[in-house]
mmCIF file of C-alpha atoms in Angstrom:
data_model
loop_
_atom_site.group_PDB
_atom_site.id
_atom_site.type_symbol
_atom_site.label_atom_id
_atom_site.label_comp_id
_atom_site.label_asym_id
_atom_site.label_seq_id
_atom_site.Cartn_x
_atom_site.Cartn_y
_atom_site.Cartn_z
ATOM 1 C CA UNK M 1 -36.136 -214.491 222.280
ATOM 2 C CA UNK M 2 -39.585 -212.644 222.432
ATOM 3 C CA UNK M 3 -42.204 -214.695 224.297
ATOM 4 C CA UNK M 4 -45.766 -214.716 222.820
ATOM 5 C CA UNK M 5 -48.943 -216.024 224.571
ATOM 6 C CA UNK M 6 -52.426 -216.168 223.456
ATOM 7 C CA UNK M 7 -55.525 -218.435 223.730
ATOM 8 C CA UNK M 8 -59.057 -219.361 222.603
ATOM 9 C CA UNK M 9 -62.014 -219.636 224.856
ATOM 10 C CA UNK M 10 -64.181 -222.922 224.291
ATOM 11 C CA UNK M 11 -67.525 -221.231 224.503
ATOM 12 C CA UNK M 12 -68.597 -222.073 220.980
ATOM 13 C CA UNK M 13 -67.281 -223.422 217.756
ATOM 14 C CA UNK M 14 -64.312 -221.518 216.428
ATOM 15 C CA UNK M 15 -65.142 -219.163 213.560
ATOM 16 C CA UNK M 16 -63.744 -217.568 210.496
ATOM 17 C CA UNK M 17 -63.093 -214.518 212.701
ATOM 18 C CA UNK M 18 -60.926 -216.574 215.159
ATOM 19 C CA UNK M 19 -58.961 -218.069 212.207
ATOM 20 C CA UNK M 20 -58.351 -214.737 210.292
ATOM 21 C CA UNK M 21 -57.931 -212.556 213.384
ATOM 22 C CA UNK M 22 -55.662 -215.024 215.340
ATOM 23 C CA UNK M 23 -55.094 -218.608 214.466
ATOM 24 C CA UNK M 24 -53.611 -218.078 211.056
ATOM 25 C CA UNK M 25 -51.227 -215.492 212.322
ATOM 26 C CA UNK M 26 -50.057 -217.690 215.119
ATOM 27 C CA UNK M 27 -49.248 -220.445 212.683
ATOM 28 C CA UNK M 28 -47.727 -218.370 209.967
ATOM 29 C CA UNK M 29 -45.857 -215.736 211.990
ATOM 30 C CA UNK M 30 -45.723 -216.017 215.760
ATOM 31 C CA UNK M 31 -44.634 -219.653 216.254
ATOM 32 C CA UNK M 32 -41.693 -219.109 213.788
ATOM 33 C CA UNK M 33 -40.466 -215.761 215.380
ATOM 34 C CA UNK M 34 -40.976 -216.254 219.070
ATOM 35 C CA UNK M 35 -41.078 -218.551 222.017
ATOM 36 C CA UNK M 36 -44.930 -219.007 221.684
ATOM 37 C CA UNK M 37 -47.554 -220.546 223.949
ATOM 38 C CA UNK M 38 -51.106 -221.167 222.750
ATOM 39 C CA UNK M 39 -53.794 -222.218 225.048
ATOM 40 C CA UNK M 40 -57.433 -223.339 225.156
ATOM 41 C CA UNK M 41 -58.439 -221.214 228.175
ATOM 42 C CA UNK M 42 -61.212 -223.493 229.504
ATOM 43 C CA UNK M 43 -61.536 -222.007 232.917
ATOM 44 C CA UNK M 44 -62.798 -218.833 231.196
ATOM 45 C CA UNK M 45 -65.658 -220.720 229.807
ATOM 46 C CA UNK M 46 -67.024 -221.305 233.405
ATOM 47 C CA UNK M 47 -67.825 -217.585 233.994
ATOM 48 C CA UNK M 48 -71.414 -218.066 232.560
ATOM 49 C CA UNK M 49 -74.034 -220.749 232.752
ATOM 50 C CA UNK M 50 -72.447 -223.814 230.840
ATOM 51 C CA UNK M 51 -73.006 -227.552 230.126
ATOM 52 C CA UNK M 52 -69.938 -229.484 231.426
ATOM 53 C CA UNK M 53 -69.933 -232.019 228.727
ATOM 54 C CA UNK M 54 -70.191 -229.295 226.013
ATOM 55 C CA UNK M 55 -67.295 -227.363 227.577
ATOM 56 C CA UNK M 56 -65.135 -230.499 227.526
ATOM 57 C CA UNK M 57 -66.129 -231.265 223.974
ATOM 58 C CA UNK M 58 -65.362 -227.774 222.658
ATOM 59 C CA UNK M 59 -62.140 -227.640 224.522
ATOM 60 C CA UNK M 60 -61.056 -230.653 222.679
ATOM 61 C CA UNK M 61 -62.329 -229.495 219.331
ATOM 62 C CA UNK M 62 -60.501 -225.996 219.905
ATOM 63 C CA UNK M 63 -57.220 -227.914 220.712
ATOM 64 C CA UNK M 64 -57.623 -230.030 217.588
ATOM 65 C CA UNK M 65 -58.353 -226.851 215.402
ATOM 66 C CA UNK M 66 -55.343 -225.072 216.801
ATOM 67 C CA UNK M 67 -53.130 -227.854 215.470
ATOM 68 C CA UNK M 68 -55.250 -228.198 212.194
ATOM 69 C CA UNK M 69 -54.648 -224.418 211.607
ATOM 70 C CA UNK M 70 -50.901 -225.036 211.380
ATOM 71 C CA UNK M 71 -49.582 -224.803 214.953
ATOM 72 C CA UNK M 72 -46.602 -227.182 215.266
ATOM 73 C CA UNK M 73 -45.791 -228.610 218.777
ATOM 74 C CA UNK M 74 -42.157 -228.914 217.734
ATOM 75 C CA UNK M 75 -42.187 -225.026 217.366
ATOM 76 C CA UNK M 76 -44.576 -223.863 219.984
ATOM 77 C CA UNK M 77 -46.379 -224.953 223.095
ATOM 78 C CA UNK M 78 -49.949 -226.020 222.884
ATOM 79 C CA UNK M 79 -51.845 -226.866 226.055
ATOM 80 C CA UNK M 80 -55.134 -226.493 227.934
ATOM 81 C CA UNK M 81 -55.284 -223.940 230.774
ATOM 82 C CA UNK M 82 -56.859 -225.974 233.558
ATOM 83 C CA UNK M 83 -54.017 -228.603 233.118
ATOM 84 C CA UNK M 84 -51.533 -225.878 234.497
ATOM 85 C CA UNK M 85 -52.332 -225.051 238.206
ATOM 86 C CA UNK M 86 -50.290 -221.862 237.982
ATOM 87 C CA UNK M 87 -52.996 -219.981 236.234
ATOM 88 C CA UNK M 88 -55.371 -220.227 239.225
ATOM 89 C CA UNK M 89 -52.579 -219.728 241.693
ATOM 90 C CA UNK M 90 -51.433 -216.436 240.193
ATOM 91 C CA UNK M 91 -55.021 -215.286 239.524
ATOM 92 C CA UNK M 92 -55.803 -214.875 243.126
ATOM 93 C CA UNK M 93 -52.627 -212.855 243.791
ATOM 94 C CA UNK M 94 -53.660 -210.644 240.983
ATOM 95 C CA UNK M 95 -57.122 -210.170 242.362
ATOM 96 C CA UNK M 96 -55.520 -208.768 245.477
ATOM 97 C CA UNK M 97 -53.626 -206.155 243.425
ATOM 98 C CA UNK M 98 -56.537 -205.235 241.072
ATOM 99 C CA UNK M 99 -59.365 -202.981 242.271
ATOM 100 C CA UNK M 100 -63.193 -203.410 242.058
ATOM 101 C CA UNK M 101 -63.359 -200.323 239.753
ATOM 102 C CA UNK M 102 -61.018 -201.699 237.211
ATOM 103 C CA UNK M 103 -62.911 -204.985 236.965
ATOM 104 C CA UNK M 104 -66.221 -203.194 236.593
ATOM 105 C CA UNK M 105 -64.959 -200.884 233.808
ATOM 106 C CA UNK M 106 -64.200 -203.953 231.551
ATOM 107 C CA UNK M 107 -66.372 -203.555 228.516
ATOM 108 C CA UNK M 108 -67.045 -207.311 228.164
ATOM 109 C CA UNK M 109 -68.210 -207.543 231.765
ATOM 110 C CA UNK M 110 -70.610 -204.748 231.204
ATOM 111 C CA UNK M 111 -71.927 -206.382 227.988
ATOM 112 C CA UNK M 112 -72.087 -209.938 229.420
ATOM 113 C CA UNK M 113 -73.618 -208.931 232.830
ATOM 114 C CA UNK M 114 -76.282 -206.879 230.885
ATOM 115 C CA UNK M 115 -77.052 -209.861 228.638
ATOM 116 C CA UNK M 116 -77.270 -212.343 231.648
ATOM 117 C CA UNK M 117 -79.607 -209.754 233.491
ATOM 118 C CA UNK M 118 -81.887 -209.523 230.470
ATOM 119 C CA UNK M 119 -82.173 -213.212 230.369
ATOM 120 C CA UNK M 120 -83.276 -213.227 234.018
ATOM 121 C CA UNK M 121 -80.151 -215.044 235.047
ATOM 122 C CA UNK M 122 -77.628 -214.232 237.773
ATOM 123 C CA UNK M 123 -74.254 -212.903 237.225
ATOM 124 C CA UNK M 124 -71.444 -215.048 238.528
ATOM 125 C CA UNK M 125 -68.696 -213.459 240.474
ATOM 126 C CA UNK M 126 -66.124 -215.017 238.132
ATOM 127 C CA UNK M 127 -67.506 -212.952 235.176
ATOM 128 C CA UNK M 128 -66.310 -209.842 237.189
ATOM 129 C CA UNK M 129 -62.923 -211.254 238.234
ATOM 130 C CA UNK M 130 -61.912 -213.288 235.214
ATOM 131 C CA UNK M 131 -59.839 -210.459 233.738
ATOM 132 C CA UNK M 132 -57.414 -211.042 236.653
ATOM 133 C CA UNK M 133 -57.297 -214.637 235.609
ATOM 134 C CA UNK M 134 -56.532 -213.605 231.984
ATOM 135 C CA UNK M 135 -53.773 -211.278 233.295
ATOM 136 C CA UNK M 136 -52.400 -214.364 235.136
ATOM 137 C CA UNK M 137 -52.473 -216.393 231.942
ATOM 138 C CA UNK M 138 -50.239 -213.740 230.432
ATOM 139 C CA UNK M 139 -48.049 -212.857 233.241
ATOM 140 C CA UNK M 140 -47.095 -216.345 234.313
ATOM 141 C CA UNK M 141 -44.931 -216.886 231.378
ATOM 142 C CA UNK M 142 -43.027 -213.656 231.352
ATOM 143 C CA UNK M 143 -44.965 -212.811 228.114
ATOM 144 C CA UNK M 144 -43.616 -209.995 225.897
ATOM 145 C CA UNK M 145 -46.445 -210.043 223.200
ATOM 146 C CA UNK M 146 -50.116 -210.996 223.301
ATOM 147 C CA UNK M 147 -51.643 -211.248 219.894
ATOM 148 C CA UNK M 148 -55.389 -210.439 220.325
ATOM 149 C CA UNK M 149 -58.295 -208.894 218.514
ATOM 150 C CA UNK M 150 -59.303 -205.342 219.184
ATOM 151 C CA UNK M 151 -62.119 -206.560 221.778
ATOM 152 C CA UNK M 152 -59.314 -207.952 224.038
ATOM 153 C CA UNK M 153 -56.960 -205.141 224.064
ATOM 154 C CA UNK M 154 -58.525 -203.570 227.129
ATOM 155 C CA UNK M 155 -57.672 -206.868 229.136
ATOM 156 C CA UNK M 156 -54.058 -206.730 227.886
ATOM 157 C CA UNK M 157 -53.925 -203.215 229.101
ATOM 158 C CA UNK M 158 -55.178 -204.381 232.496
ATOM 159 C CA UNK M 159 -52.427 -207.154 232.648
ATOM 160 C CA UNK M 160 -49.948 -204.345 232.081
ATOM 161 C CA UNK M 161 -51.310 -202.191 234.700
ATOM 162 C CA UNK M 162 -51.276 -204.979 237.167
ATOM 163 C CA UNK M 163 -47.701 -206.107 236.406
ATOM 164 C CA UNK M 164 -46.477 -202.532 236.856
ATOM 165 C CA UNK M 165 -48.481 -202.073 240.211
ATOM 166 C CA UNK M 166 -47.233 -205.436 241.468
ATOM 167 C CA UNK M 167 -43.573 -204.759 240.426
ATOM 168 C CA UNK M 168 -43.824 -201.326 242.121
ATOM 169 C CA UNK M 169 -45.287 -202.623 245.446
ATOM 170 C CA UNK M 170 -43.418 -205.994 245.927
ATOM 171 C CA UNK M 171 -40.342 -205.717 243.717
ATOM 172 C CA UNK M 172 -39.794 -206.672 240.120
ATOM 173 C CA UNK M 173 -41.505 -209.749 239.236
ATOM 174 C CA UNK M 174 -43.319 -209.688 236.068
ATOM 175 C CA UNK M 175 -42.495 -208.675 232.451
ATOM 176 C CA UNK M 176 -44.836 -206.011 231.282
ATOM 177 C CA UNK M 177 -46.554 -207.290 228.165
ATOM 178 C CA UNK M 178 -47.966 -205.549 225.056
ATOM 179 C CA UNK M 179 -50.860 -206.268 222.772
ATOM 180 C CA UNK M 180 -50.310 -206.935 218.981
ATOM 181 C CA UNK M 181 -52.794 -207.221 216.279
ATOM 182 C CA UNK M 182 -52.734 -208.093 212.484
ATOM 183 C CA UNK M 183 -53.175 -205.135 210.151
ATOM 184 C CA UNK M 184 -56.062 -206.674 208.163
ATOM 185 C CA UNK M 185 -59.165 -208.404 209.598
ATOM 186 C CA UNK M 186 -58.136 -208.093 213.247
ATOM 187 C CA UNK M 187 -61.789 -208.009 213.852
ATOM 188 C CA UNK M 188 -64.128 -209.976 211.353
ATOM 189 C CA UNK M 189 -67.635 -208.860 211.686
ATOM 190 C CA UNK M 190 -70.943 -210.806 211.627
ATOM 191 C CA UNK M 191 -72.252 -211.244 207.971
ATOM 192 C CA UNK M 192 -75.799 -210.383 209.055
ATOM 193 C CA UNK M 193 -74.837 -207.510 211.433
ATOM 194 C CA UNK M 194 -71.703 -206.026 210.146
ATOM 195 C CA UNK M 195 -71.456 -203.554 213.284
ATOM 196 C CA UNK M 196 -70.939 -206.594 215.593
ATOM 197 C CA UNK M 197 -67.994 -209.064 215.561
ATOM 198 C CA UNK M 198 -68.342 -212.456 214.359
ATOM 199 C CA UNK M 199 -68.413 -214.143 217.744
ATOM 200 C CA UNK M 200 -68.486 -217.787 218.340
ATOM 201 C CA UNK M 201 -70.802 -217.444 221.272
ATOM 202 C CA UNK M 202 -73.434 -215.657 219.301
ATOM 203 C CA UNK M 203 -76.757 -217.149 218.505
ATOM 204 C CA UNK M 204 -77.079 -215.630 214.975
ATOM 205 C CA UNK M 205 -75.791 -218.623 212.982
ATOM 206 C CA UNK M 206 -76.334 -217.371 209.434
ATOM 207 C CA UNK M 207 -73.964 -214.523 210.166
ATOM 208 C CA UNK M 208 -71.268 -216.672 211.374
ATOM 209 C CA UNK M 209 -68.937 -218.790 209.231
ATOM 210 C CA UNK M 210 -67.576 -221.721 211.463
ATOM 211 C CA UNK M 211 -64.247 -223.349 210.664
ATOM 212 C CA UNK M 212 -65.950 -226.600 210.175
ATOM 213 C CA UNK M 213 -68.854 -225.406 207.995
ATOM 214 C CA UNK M 214 -69.252 -227.406 204.717
ATOM 215 C CA UNK M 215 -68.293 -225.541 201.569
ATOM 216 C CA UNK M 216 -71.961 -225.069 200.356
ATOM 217 C CA UNK M 217 -72.821 -223.794 203.959
ATOM 218 C CA UNK M 218 -69.979 -221.165 203.779
ATOM 219 C CA UNK M 219 -71.086 -220.149 200.152
ATOM 220 C CA UNK M 220 -74.710 -219.828 201.186
ATOM 221 C CA UNK M 221 -73.832 -217.688 204.347
ATOM 222 C CA UNK M 222 -71.470 -215.247 202.311
ATOM 223 C CA UNK M 223 -73.964 -214.894 199.490
ATOM 224 C CA UNK M 224 -76.574 -213.862 201.939
ATOM 225 C CA UNK M 225 -74.361 -211.411 203.570
ATOM 226 C CA UNK M 226 -75.938 -208.128 204.526
ATOM 227 C CA UNK M 227 -74.487 -205.175 202.334
ATOM 228 C CA UNK M 228 -75.481 -201.509 202.211
ATOM 229 C CA UNK M 229 -77.684 -199.009 200.224
ATOM 230 C CA UNK M 230 -76.328 -198.242 196.785
ATOM 231 C CA UNK M 231 -74.607 -200.398 194.210
ATOM 232 C CA UNK M 232 -70.920 -199.187 193.930
ATOM 233 C CA UNK M 233 -68.438 -201.185 195.790
ATOM 234 C CA UNK M 234 -66.592 -198.787 198.127
ATOM 235 C CA UNK M 235 -64.357 -199.502 201.019
ATOM 236 C CA UNK M 236 -65.853 -197.297 203.926
ATOM 237 C CA UNK M 237 -65.967 -199.007 207.425
ATOM 238 C CA UNK M 238 -68.331 -196.160 208.785
ATOM 239 C CA UNK M 239 -70.746 -195.715 205.947
ATOM 240 C CA UNK M 240 -70.509 -199.034 204.129
ATOM 241 C CA UNK M 241 -69.970 -201.605 207.078
ATOM 242 C CA UNK M 242 -71.304 -204.572 205.057
ATOM 243 C CA UNK M 243 -69.270 -204.084 202.061
ATOM 244 C CA UNK M 244 -66.234 -203.122 204.042
ATOM 245 C CA UNK M 245 -66.465 -206.519 206.027
ATOM 246 C CA UNK M 246 -66.555 -208.494 202.800
ATOM 247 C CA UNK M 247 -63.512 -206.569 201.349
ATOM 248 C CA UNK M 248 -61.651 -207.239 204.606
ATOM 249 C CA UNK M 249 -62.444 -210.892 204.649
ATOM 250 C CA UNK M 250 -61.373 -211.101 201.019
ATOM 251 C CA UNK M 251 -58.238 -209.229 201.621
ATOM 252 C CA UNK M 252 -57.327 -211.408 204.744
ATOM 253 C CA UNK M 253 -57.978 -214.638 202.630
ATOM 254 C CA UNK M 254 -56.058 -213.703 199.403
ATOM 255 C CA UNK M 255 -53.737 -210.986 200.465
ATOM 256 C CA UNK M 256 -53.927 -207.309 199.338
ATOM 257 C CA UNK M 257 -55.615 -204.123 200.540
ATOM 258 C CA UNK M 258 -59.423 -203.869 201.046
ATOM 259 C CA UNK M 259 -59.493 -200.465 199.531
ATOM 260 C CA UNK M 260 -57.483 -201.452 196.713
ATOM 261 C CA UNK M 261 -59.569 -204.605 195.949
ATOM 262 C CA UNK M 262 -62.721 -202.434 195.990
ATOM 263 C CA UNK M 263 -61.818 -200.914 192.549
ATOM 264 C CA UNK M 264 -62.070 -204.377 190.920
ATOM 265 C CA UNK M 265 -65.813 -204.791 191.427
ATOM 266 C CA UNK M 266 -68.708 -203.369 189.751
ATOM 267 C CA UNK M 267 -71.523 -205.224 191.833
ATOM 268 C CA UNK M 268 -72.068 -206.655 195.307
ATOM 269 C CA UNK M 269 -72.843 -210.094 193.744
ATOM 270 C CA UNK M 270 -69.403 -210.450 192.192
ATOM 271 C CA UNK M 271 -67.796 -209.332 195.422
ATOM 272 C CA UNK M 272 -69.707 -211.864 197.433
ATOM 273 C CA UNK M 273 -69.079 -214.765 195.077
ATOM 274 C CA UNK M 274 -65.318 -214.030 195.066
ATOM 275 C CA UNK M 275 -65.241 -213.633 198.883
ATOM 276 C CA UNK M 276 -67.250 -217.009 199.366
ATOM 277 C CA UNK M 277 -64.580 -218.855 197.203
ATOM 278 C CA UNK M 278 -61.838 -217.372 198.957
ATOM 279 C CA UNK M 279 -63.188 -218.340 202.351
ATOM 280 C CA UNK M 280 -63.815 -221.875 201.059
ATOM 281 C CA UNK M 281 -60.195 -222.217 199.842
ATOM 282 C CA UNK M 282 -58.814 -220.755 202.937
ATOM 283 C CA UNK M 283 -60.628 -223.285 205.265
ATOM 284 C CA UNK M 284 -60.058 -226.331 203.056
ATOM 285 C CA UNK M 285 -56.622 -227.232 204.363
ATOM 286 C CA UNK M 286 -57.752 -226.569 208.028
ATOM 287 C CA UNK M 287 -60.766 -228.916 207.636
ATOM 288 C CA UNK M 288 -58.722 -231.668 205.914
ATOM 289 C CA UNK M 289 -56.082 -231.619 208.656
ATOM 290 C CA UNK M 290 -58.853 -231.544 211.420
ATOM 291 C CA UNK M 291 -60.333 -234.851 209.768
ATOM 292 C CA UNK M 292 -56.904 -236.419 209.942
ATOM 293 C CA UNK M 293 -56.377 -235.408 213.650
ATOM 294 C CA UNK M 294 -59.881 -236.641 214.692
ATOM 295 C CA UNK M 295 -58.889 -239.990 213.421
ATOM 296 C CA UNK M 296 -55.877 -239.958 215.647
ATOM 297 C CA UNK M 297 -56.922 -238.871 219.034
ATOM 298 C CA UNK M 298 -53.955 -240.240 220.934
ATOM 299 C CA UNK M 299 -51.780 -237.741 219.082
ATOM 300 C CA UNK M 300 -53.777 -234.756 220.262
ATOM 301 C CA UNK M 301 -53.725 -236.174 223.878
ATOM 302 C CA UNK M 302 -49.964 -236.470 223.665
ATOM 303 C CA UNK M 303 -49.519 -232.988 222.515
ATOM 304 C CA UNK M 304 -51.717 -231.566 225.228
ATOM 305 C CA UNK M 305 -49.897 -233.472 227.930
ATOM 306 C CA UNK M 306 -46.323 -232.494 226.642
ATOM 307 C CA UNK M 307 -47.615 -228.874 226.264
ATOM 308 C CA UNK M 308 -48.904 -228.628 229.703
ATOM 309 C CA UNK M 309 -45.626 -230.144 231.170
ATOM 310 C CA UNK M 310 -43.740 -227.528 229.225
ATOM 311 C CA UNK M 311 -45.976 -224.769 230.297
ATOM 312 C CA UNK M 312 -45.800 -225.760 233.818
ATOM 313 C CA UNK M 313 -42.108 -225.689 233.883
ATOM 314 C CA UNK M 314 -42.110 -222.236 232.514
ATOM 315 C CA UNK M 315 -44.750 -220.750 234.733
ATOM 316 C CA UNK M 316 -43.832 -222.158 238.095
ATOM 317 C CA UNK M 317 -40.664 -220.155 238.734
ATOM 318 C CA UNK M 318 -42.447 -216.794 238.079
ATOM 319 C CA UNK M 319 -45.555 -217.773 240.070
ATOM 320 C CA UNK M 320 -43.397 -218.943 243.114
ATOM 321 C CA UNK M 321 -41.413 -215.816 242.967
ATOM 322 C CA UNK M 322 -44.672 -213.807 243.080
ATOM 323 C CA UNK M 323 -45.809 -215.637 246.002
ATOM 324 C CA UNK M 324 -42.653 -214.849 247.882
ATOM 325 C CA UNK M 325 -42.697 -211.271 246.855
ATOM 326 C CA UNK M 326 -46.268 -210.527 248.100
ATOM 327 C CA UNK M 327 -45.408 -212.039 251.505
ATOM 328 C CA UNK M 328 -46.386 -215.770 251.585
ATOM 329 C CA UNK M 329 -44.363 -218.293 253.317
ATOM 330 C CA UNK M 330 -42.724 -220.870 251.020
ATOM 331 C CA UNK M 331 -44.280 -224.355 251.211
#
């Protein structure tokens, strides 16, 4: 059976982009068609300056939202990365296989390092090396497919390269994974800056719809979304990024094709209104289930404990094999 692994980083509140680009597909498709693991990758949140209490709070919120989005622990494994030591164990081995040049070519490293430097802060070494940890997240589980957004495909390609290199040098140890992405809304853009993705770590709140935003807040944000010059509603990602973003969000929420939907609108206002209502309805069951889960924290704790135990059992044989292959004495 195909094995799928993916995760969310608790660096901010999860957004509509996380839901339409990842979580909903995990719940509706991946957990039913594969041996699937979904993880809150909390170790990745430590690569930049952070508040420990906030990381813990967001990690729990992210885990709860994964379940609220429809992940069923009877069908898939839901866990927290730091609860499974094999991630950190394998990460160092992959650092010993990766090169400095590969790490520095990562687009996210360049962007985040530049942002930290502009703020006058120092760049942590872990920000440079965390793609090796991400590769370990994937390779530890003999993963076949990694459902990710467009901004993460470079990291999956690195995981592929490291797997092939390790296998060539030390003997076949890892499955070589591949990235997969949904056809629509793989990358939901910021409502106030449709050339930038709707990232949970951004500071531009008005352009980001969070999964736990109240319906009126959602409507207000969508109705204030930046559009483009002209009045006709045309789907053109290059020339009309604002309108294209709204059409893609609407298509992802209701089904259909963004270009086909564009023909049904004579004004931006009508498009915004329908998109706002579609988003509100898409988020309603997630928010209702989230409230139920928050009222039963023991259930969430139990899911995460069982998930970590299951994940540990799957990862340990592969990581132990990698330790033997690379030349380390068995304990």
